PDB file of C-alpha atoms in Angstrom:
ATOM      1  CA  MET A   1      -0.043  -0.264  -0.085  1.00 48.00           C
ATOM      2  CA  SER A   2       1.060   3.222  -0.862  1.00 41.00           C
ATOM      3  CA  ASN A   3      -0.170   6.772   1.360  1.00 40.00           C
ATOM      4  CA  MET A   4      -0.850  10.215   0.462  1.00 41.00           C
ATOM      5  CA  ILE A   5      -1.186  13.026   2.664  1.00 36.00           C
ATOM      6  CA  GLN A   6      -3.594  15.818   1.702  1.00 39.00           C
ATOM      7  CA  PRO A   7      -4.145  19.292   3.533  1.00 40.00           C
ATOM      8  CA  GLY A   8      -7.091  19.347   5.416  1.00 41.00           C
ATOM      9  CA  TYR A   9      -8.140  16.075   5.386  1.00 39.00           C
ATOM     10  CA  GLY A  10      -5.442  13.885   7.572  1.00 44.00           C
ATOM     11  CA  MET A  11      -3.934  10.664   5.958  1.00 44.00           C
ATOM     12  CA  ARG A  12      -5.850   8.160   3.335  1.00 44.00           C
ATOM     13  CA  THR A  13      -4.603   5.017   1.846  1.00 44.00           C
ATOM     14  CA  TYR A  14      -5.060   3.649  -1.498  1.00 42.00           C
ATOM     15  CA  SER A  15      -4.463   0.798  -2.867  1.00 48.00           C
ATOM     16  CA  SER A  16      -2.753  -0.624  -6.026  1.00 48.00           C
ATOM     17  CA  PRO A  17      -5.018  -0.962  -9.004  1.00 49.00           C
ATOM     18  CA  THR A  18      -6.375  -3.947  -9.648  1.00 49.00           C
ATOM     19  CA  LYS A  19      -5.974  -6.388 -12.673  1.00 48.00           C
ATOM     20  CA  ALA A  20      -9.508  -6.328 -13.645  1.00 46.00           C
ATOM     21  CA  ARG A  21      -9.372  -2.426 -13.208  1.00 48.00           C
ATOM     22  CA  LYS A  22      -6.324  -2.561 -15.336  1.00 49.00           C
ATOM     23  CA  ALA A  23      -8.637  -4.462 -17.908  1.00 46.00           C
ATOM     24  CA  ARG A  24     -11.518  -2.138 -17.688  1.00 48.00           C
ATOM     25  CA  GLN A  25      -9.433   0.511 -18.615  1.00 50.00           C
ATOM     26  CA  THR A  26      -8.299  -0.850 -21.559  1.00 48.00           C
ATOM     27  CA  GLY A  27     -10.967  -1.201 -22.936  1.00 47.00           C
ATOM     28  CA  THR A  28     -10.883  -5.010 -23.754  1.00 46.00           C
ATOM     29  CA  GLN A  29     -14.410  -5.250 -22.229  1.00 50.00           C
ATOM     30  CA  GLY A  30     -17.192  -3.077 -22.352  1.00 51.00           C
ATOM     31  CA  SER A  31     -17.018   0.737 -22.859  1.00 49.00           C
ATOM     32  CA  SER A  32     -15.606   3.598 -21.137  1.00 50.00           C
ATOM     33  CA  PHE A  33     -17.218   6.617 -20.718  1.00 43.00           C
ATOM     34  CA  MET A  34     -14.446   8.843 -22.471  1.00 50.00           C
ATOM     35  CA  ASP A  35     -15.569   6.184 -25.464  1.00 56.00           C
ATOM     36  CA  MET A  36     -19.322   6.641 -24.978  1.00 48.00           C
ATOM     37  CA  ALA A  37     -18.595  10.838 -24.810  1.00 48.00           C
ATOM     38  CA  ALA A  38     -16.378  10.619 -27.738  1.00 54.00           C
ATOM     39  CA  ARG A  39     -19.475   8.731 -29.904  1.00 55.00           C
ATOM     40  CA  ALA A  40     -22.316  10.658 -28.148  1.00 51.00           C
ATOM     41  CA  GLY A  41     -20.303  14.531 -29.501  1.00 52.00           C
ATOM     42  CA  GLU A  42     -19.680  13.204 -32.929  1.00 54.00           C
ATOM     43  CA  LYS A  43     -23.683  11.751 -33.114  1.00 47.00           C
ATOM     44  CA  LYS A  44     -24.426  15.523 -31.666  1.00 42.00           C
ATOM     45  CA  ASN A  45     -21.712  16.415 -34.748  1.00 42.00           C
ATOM     46  CA  ASP A  46     -23.987  14.499 -36.976  1.00 42.00           C
ATOM     47  CA  VAL A  47     -27.516  15.930 -36.002  1.00 38.00           C
ATOM     48  CA  PHE A  48     -26.156  19.243 -36.125  1.00 37.00           C
ATOM     49  CA  GLU A  49     -24.496  18.689 -39.479  1.00 45.00           C
ATOM     50  CA  VAL A  50     -27.987  17.230 -40.637  1.00 45.00           C
ATOM     51  CA  ASN A  51     -29.902  19.973 -39.651  1.00 55.00           C
ATOM     52  CA  GLY A  52     -27.023  22.436 -40.914  1.00 55.00           C
ATOM     53  CA  THR A  53     -28.074  21.393 -44.108  1.00 58.00           C
ATOM     54  CA  GLU A  54     -31.807  20.980 -44.025  1.00 59.00           C
ATOM     55  CA  ALA A  55     -31.573  24.689 -42.865  1.00 53.00           C
ATOM     56  CA  THR A  56     -29.303  25.184 -45.698  1.00 55.00           C
ATOM     57  CA  GLN A  57     -32.261  23.644 -48.145  1.00 59.00           C
ATOM     58  CA  GLN A  58     -35.011  25.786 -46.317  1.00 56.00           C
ATOM     59  CA  LYS A  59     -32.791  28.999 -47.239  1.00 52.00           C
ATOM     60  CA  ALA A  60     -32.550  27.859 -50.710  1.00 57.00           C
ATOM     61  CA  GLU A  61     -36.039  27.387 -50.974  1.00 63.00           C
ATOM     62  CA  LEU A  62     -37.238  30.548 -49.168  1.00 67.00           C
ATOM     63  CA  SER A  63     -34.851  32.197 -51.937  1.00 83.00           C
ATOM     64  CA  LYS A  64     -37.136  30.207 -54.712  1.00 87.00           C
ATOM     65  CA  ALA A  65     -40.001  31.841 -53.033  1.00 87.00           C
ATOM     66  CA  GLU A  66     -39.068  35.362 -53.159  1.00 90.00           C
ATOM     67  CA  GLU A  67     -37.332  35.118 -56.775  1.00 92.00           C
ATOM     68  CA  MET A  68     -40.482  34.234 -58.017  1.00 93.00           C
ATOM     69  CA  GLN A  69     -42.691  36.469 -56.082  1.00 92.00           C
ATOM     70  CA  LEU A  70     -40.494  39.106 -57.471  1.00 93.00           C
ATOM     71  CA  PHE A  71     -41.215  37.909 -61.337  1.00 95.00           C
ATOM     72  CA  LYS A  72     -44.718  37.887 -60.523  1.00 94.00           C
ATOM     73  CA  LYS A  73     -44.330  41.278 -59.107  1.00 93.00           C
ATOM     74  CA  GLU A  74     -42.507  42.840 -62.374  1.00 95.00           C
ATOM     75  CA  PHE A  75     -44.644  40.382 -64.216  1.00 96.00           C
ATOM     76  CA  TYR A  76     -47.825  42.044 -63.245  1.00 93.00           C
ATOM     77  CA  GLU A  77     -46.368  45.469 -63.570  1.00 93.00           C
ATOM     78  CA  ASP A  78     -45.647  44.965 -67.382  1.00 95.00           C
ATOM     79  CA  LEU A  79     -49.379  43.508 -67.546  1.00 93.00           C
ATOM     80  CA  SER A  80     -51.050  46.679 -66.134  1.00 90.00           C
ATOM     81  CA  LYS A  81     -49.299  48.840 -68.157  1.00 92.00           C
ATOM     82  CA  ILE A  82     -51.213  47.688 -71.505  1.00 93.00           C
ATOM     83  CA  ILE A  83     -54.595  49.538 -72.537  1.00 91.00           C
ATOM     84  CA  CYS A  84     -57.171  47.719 -73.240  1.00 93.00           C
ATOM     85  CA  ASN A  85     -59.775  48.700 -75.745  1.00 94.00           C
ATOM     86  CA  PRO A  86     -62.804  51.334 -75.209  1.00 92.00           C
ATOM     87  CA  THR A  87     -64.914  47.658 -75.847  1.00 94.00           C
ATOM     88  CA  VAL A  88     -63.294  45.647 -73.077  1.00 94.00           C
ATOM     89  CA  SER A  89     -65.281  46.440 -69.991  1.00 92.00           C
ATOM     90  CA  ASN A  90     -64.261  44.002 -67.894  1.00 92.00           C
ATOM     91  CA  ALA A  91     -61.085  42.201 -67.913  1.00 94.00           C
ATOM     92  CA  ALA A  92     -59.023  38.839 -66.219  1.00 94.00           C
ATOM     93  CA  VAL A  93     -55.875  37.257 -66.497  1.00 96.00           C
ATOM     94  CA  ASN A  94     -55.437  33.347 -65.204  1.00 96.00           C
ATOM     95  CA  ILE A  95     -51.940  32.323 -65.085  1.00 96.00           C
ATOM     96  CA  SER A  96     -50.773  28.946 -63.449  1.00 94.00           C
ATOM     97  CA  ASP A  97     -48.105  28.091 -61.152  1.00 95.00           C
ATOM     98  CA  ALA A  98     -46.670  26.417 -63.956  1.00 97.00           C
ATOM     99  CA  ALA A  99     -46.970  28.741 -66.565  1.00 98.00           C
ATOM    100  CA  PHE A 100     -45.468  31.476 -65.037  1.00 97.00           C
ATOM    101  CA  GLN A 101     -42.476  29.032 -63.680  1.00 97.00           C
ATOM    102  CA  ALA A 102     -42.645  28.346 -67.820  1.00 98.00           C
ATOM    103  CA  MET A 103     -42.015  32.570 -68.170  1.00 98.00           C
ATOM    104  CA  LYS A 104     -39.282  33.098 -65.566  1.00 97.00           C
ATOM    105  CA  ASP A 105     -37.127  29.827 -67.487  1.00 97.00           C
ATOM    106  CA  ASP A 106     -37.748  30.963 -70.699  1.00 98.00           C
ATOM    107  CA  PRO A 107     -37.814  34.717 -71.275  1.00 97.00           C
ATOM    108  CA  GLU A 108     -38.650  34.408 -74.694  1.00 98.00           C
ATOM    109  CA  TYR A 109     -42.069  32.906 -73.651  1.00 98.00           C
ATOM    110  CA  ARG A 110     -42.554  35.325 -70.881  1.00 98.00           C
ATOM    111  CA  ALA A 111     -42.414  38.252 -73.768  1.00 98.00           C
ATOM    112  CA  GLN A 112     -44.359  35.994 -76.294  1.00 98.00           C
ATOM    113  CA  VAL A 113     -47.337  35.746 -74.010  1.00 98.00           C
ATOM    114  CA  LEU A 114     -47.410  39.901 -73.298  1.00 98.00           C
ATOM    115  CA  ALA A 115     -47.570  40.181 -76.646  1.00 98.00           C
ATOM    116  CA  LEU A 116     -50.718  38.211 -76.992  1.00 98.00           C
ATOM    117  CA  LEU A 117     -52.408  39.406 -74.328  1.00 97.00           C
ATOM    118  CA  GLN A 118     -51.264  43.723 -75.421  1.00 97.00           C
ATOM    119  CA  ARG A 119     -52.652  41.754 -79.044  1.00 97.00           C
ATOM    120  CA  ASP A 120     -56.212  40.199 -77.575  1.00 97.00           C
ATOM    121  CA  LEU A 121     -57.058  43.375 -74.483  1.00 96.00           C
ATOM    122  CA  GLY A 122     -56.004  46.022 -77.203  1.00 95.00           C
ATOM    123  CA  ALA A 123     -58.022  43.973 -79.991  1.00 96.00           C
ATOM    124  CA  SER A 124     -61.722  45.820 -80.435  1.00 95.00           C
ATOM    125  CA  TYR A 125     -64.593  43.764 -79.650  1.00 95.00           C
ATOM    126  CA  ALA A 126     -67.002  46.139 -81.187  1.00 93.00           C
ATOM    127  CA  PRO A 127     -70.013  46.349 -82.462  1.00 93.00           C
ATOM    128  CA  ARG A 128     -70.157  45.185 -78.732  1.00 92.00           C
ATOM    129  CA  ASN A 129     -68.601  45.656 -74.898  1.00 93.00           C
ATOM    130  CA  CYS A 130     -66.990  42.201 -73.595  1.00 95.00           C
ATOM    131  CA  SER A 131     -65.368  40.717 -70.633  1.00 94.00           C
ATOM    132  CA  VAL A 132     -62.434  39.202 -71.970  1.00 96.00           C
ATOM    133  CA  LEU A 133     -60.583  36.305 -70.097  1.00 96.00           C
ATOM    134  CA  ILE A 134     -57.091  35.087 -70.966  1.00 97.00           C
ATOM    135  CA  THR A 135     -55.740  32.288 -69.522  1.00 97.00           C
ATOM    136  CA  VAL A 136     -51.994  31.129 -69.660  1.00 97.00           C
ATOM    137  CA  GLY A 137     -50.758  27.494 -69.234  1.00 97.00           C
ATOM    138  CA  THR A 138     -46.824  26.443 -70.092  1.00 98.00           C
ATOM    139  CA  SER A 139     -47.091  26.900 -73.343  1.00 97.00           C
ATOM    140  CA  LEU A 140     -48.087  28.893 -76.532  1.00 97.00           C
ATOM    141  CA  ASP A 141     -50.386  26.044 -76.846  1.00 97.00           C
ATOM    142  CA  GLN A 142     -52.132  26.247 -73.734  1.00 97.00           C
ATOM    143  CA  TYR A 143     -53.206  30.178 -74.298  1.00 98.00           C
ATOM    144  CA  ARG A 144     -56.197  30.850 -74.898  1.00 96.00           C
ATOM    145  CA  ALA A 145     -58.655  34.293 -74.957  1.00 96.00           C
ATOM    146  CA  ASP A 146     -62.439  33.996 -74.400  1.00 96.00           C
ATOM    147  CA  SER A 147     -64.900  36.833 -74.218  1.00 95.00           C
ATOM    148  CA  TRP A 148     -68.672  37.283 -73.677  1.00 95.00           C
ATOM    149  CA  PRO A 149     -70.839  40.502 -74.532  1.00 93.00           C
ATOM    150  CA  VAL A 150     -71.449  42.826 -71.453  1.00 91.00           C
ATOM    151  CA  GLY A 151     -74.909  41.496 -69.716  1.00 88.00           C
ATOM    152  CA  ASN A 152     -74.303  37.760 -70.215  1.00 88.00           C
ATOM    153  CA  ASP A 153     -70.987  37.595 -69.374  1.00 85.00           C
ATOM    154  CA  SER A 154     -72.379  35.354 -65.850  1.00 90.00           C
ATOM    155  CA  GLU A 155     -69.241  32.726 -66.575  1.00 91.00           C
ATOM    156  CA  PHE A 156     -66.666  35.453 -66.852  1.00 92.00           C
ATOM    157  CA  HIS A 157     -67.336  36.232 -63.725  1.00 87.00           C
ATOM    158  CA  THR A 158     -67.225  33.140 -62.386  1.00 90.00           C
ATOM    159  CA  ARG A 159     -64.107  32.332 -64.057  1.00 90.00           C
ATOM    160  CA  SER A 160     -62.039  34.912 -63.163  1.00 90.00           C
ATOM    161  CA  GLU A 161     -62.405  34.467 -59.592  1.00 87.00           C
ATOM    162  CA  GLY A 162     -59.010  34.320 -57.823  1.00 84.00           C
ATOM    163  CA  SER A 163     -57.035  36.006 -61.068  1.00 89.00           C
ATOM    164  CA  PHE A 164     -53.866  36.875 -60.980  1.00 88.00           C
ATOM    165  CA  TRP A 165     -55.392  40.592 -63.040  1.00 87.00           C
ATOM    166  CA  GLU A 166     -58.896  42.046 -63.643  1.00 85.00           C
ATOM    167  CA  GLN A 167     -59.773  45.579 -64.927  1.00 74.00           C
ATOM    168  CA  ARG A 168     -63.433  45.643 -63.559  1.00 69.00           C
ATOM    169  CA  MET A 169     -65.806  47.984 -65.369  1.00 56.00           C
ATOM    170  CA  GLU A 170     -67.507  48.874 -61.628  1.00 56.00           C
ATOM    171  CA  ARG A 171     -63.508  49.821 -60.369  1.00 54.00           C
ATOM    172  CA  HIS A 172     -62.700  51.214 -63.443  1.00 51.00           C
ATOM    173  CA  LYS A 173     -66.035  53.678 -63.344  1.00 56.00           C
ATOM    174  CA  LYS A 174     -65.364  54.256 -59.622  1.00 58.00           C
ATOM    175  CA  TYR A 175     -61.861  55.532 -60.190  1.00 55.00           C
ATOM    176  CA  MET A 176     -63.449  57.863 -63.014  1.00 58.00           C
ATOM    177  CA  GLU A 177     -65.646  59.103 -60.106  1.00 65.00           C
ATOM    178  CA  LEU A 178     -63.244  59.840 -57.990  1.00 66.00           C
ATOM    179  CA  ALA A 179     -61.163  61.471 -60.619  1.00 66.00           C
ATOM    180  CA  GLU A 180     -63.915  63.433 -61.857  1.00 73.00           C
ATOM    181  CA  GLU A 181     -64.427  65.413 -58.401  1.00 76.00           C
ATOM    182  CA  ALA A 182     -60.577  65.432 -57.895  1.00 75.00           C
ATOM    183  CA  ALA A 183     -60.763  67.616 -61.080  1.00 75.00           C
ATOM    184  CA  ALA A 184     -63.927  69.411 -59.787  1.00 77.00           C
ATOM    185  CA  LYS A 185     -62.327  70.709 -56.475  1.00 78.00           C
ATOM    186  CA  ARG A 186     -58.920  71.909 -57.944  1.00 78.00           C
ATOM    187  CA  ARG A 187     -61.129  73.672 -61.005  1.00 77.00           C
ATOM    188  CA  LEU A 188     -63.347  75.294 -57.775  1.00 76.00           C
ATOM    189  CA  MET A 189     -59.844  76.125 -55.889  1.00 76.00           C
ATOM    190  CA  MET A 190     -58.136  77.654 -58.774  1.00 77.00           C
ATOM    191  CA  LYS A 191     -61.575  80.381 -59.899  1.00 72.00           C
ATOM    192  CA  LEU A 192     -61.422  81.152 -55.603  1.00 73.00           C
ATOM    193  CA  ARG A 193     -58.180  82.248 -56.498  1.00 72.00           C
ATOM    194  CA  MET A 194     -59.007  84.399 -59.467  1.00 74.00           C
ATOM    195  CA  ASN A 195     -61.880  85.611 -58.395  1.00 72.00           C
ATOM    196  CA  GLY A 196     -59.680  86.956 -54.651  1.00 69.00           C
ATOM    197  CA  GLY A 197     -62.293  84.071 -52.557  1.00 63.00           C
ATOM    198  CA  SER A 198     -65.830  85.086 -54.585  1.00 61.00           C
ATOM    199  CA  VAL A 199     -67.603  81.634 -56.384  1.00 56.00           C
ATOM    200  CA  SER A 200     -71.437  81.566 -56.056  1.00 62.00           C
ATOM    201  CA  ALA A 201     -74.068  79.513 -53.739  1.00 56.00           C
ATOM    202  CA  ALA A 202     -74.717  77.173 -56.964  1.00 54.00           C
ATOM    203  CA  GLU A 203     -70.754  76.861 -57.646  1.00 56.00           C
ATOM    204  CA  LEU A 204     -69.239  76.170 -54.106  1.00 53.00           C
ATOM    205  CA  LEU A 205     -72.064  73.296 -53.924  1.00 52.00           C
ATOM    206  CA  MET A 206     -71.162  71.685 -57.439  1.00 52.00           C
ATOM    207  CA  GLY A 207     -67.633  71.678 -55.897  1.00 53.00           C
ATOM    208  CA  LEU A 208     -68.244  70.106 -52.275  1.00 50.00           C
ATOM    209  CA  LEU A 209     -70.617  67.230 -53.879  1.00 48.00           C
TER     210      LEU A 209
END
């Protein structure tokens, strides 16, 4: 036996390790705590790497979604610049996600679709006013334009629900009313300045309505 003295603890007796303990320490039987800890650490690293890969994939998927939203926004802006023919009272454009992806992957196809939209929305449907519904697919073969006379266009209103882009007669009428109201108020203010703040009661009433 060997003796060791530790301050504050007095004399303690320690025996030499036995062969059995030596065998366990060498790892010939079972696994040591250090081995298990090392393996646990490896497993943790594996999990972290997997989670990291998943996070990277999710980030990549999110980036693709953001890119598509930006593409749709730019396409919507270009579509909104198209001037509809006066005989087109209502218009709507349905575009599937697959069609958007096809246009995003092929700029030439995107340009062709915009040209067709310009043609069909700018065309005259005289002598009647019509509601026009355009459907865009993944190829030019899937592009189609349908029209119905106003007053007999219930199918248009049904099929255009949730469309990507639309211009309704009611919305345009409301816009024109607001624009005319603003113009009337501007004319009234201009006349007030020219006449030194004096206008008739009728003119004032018309400007406030």
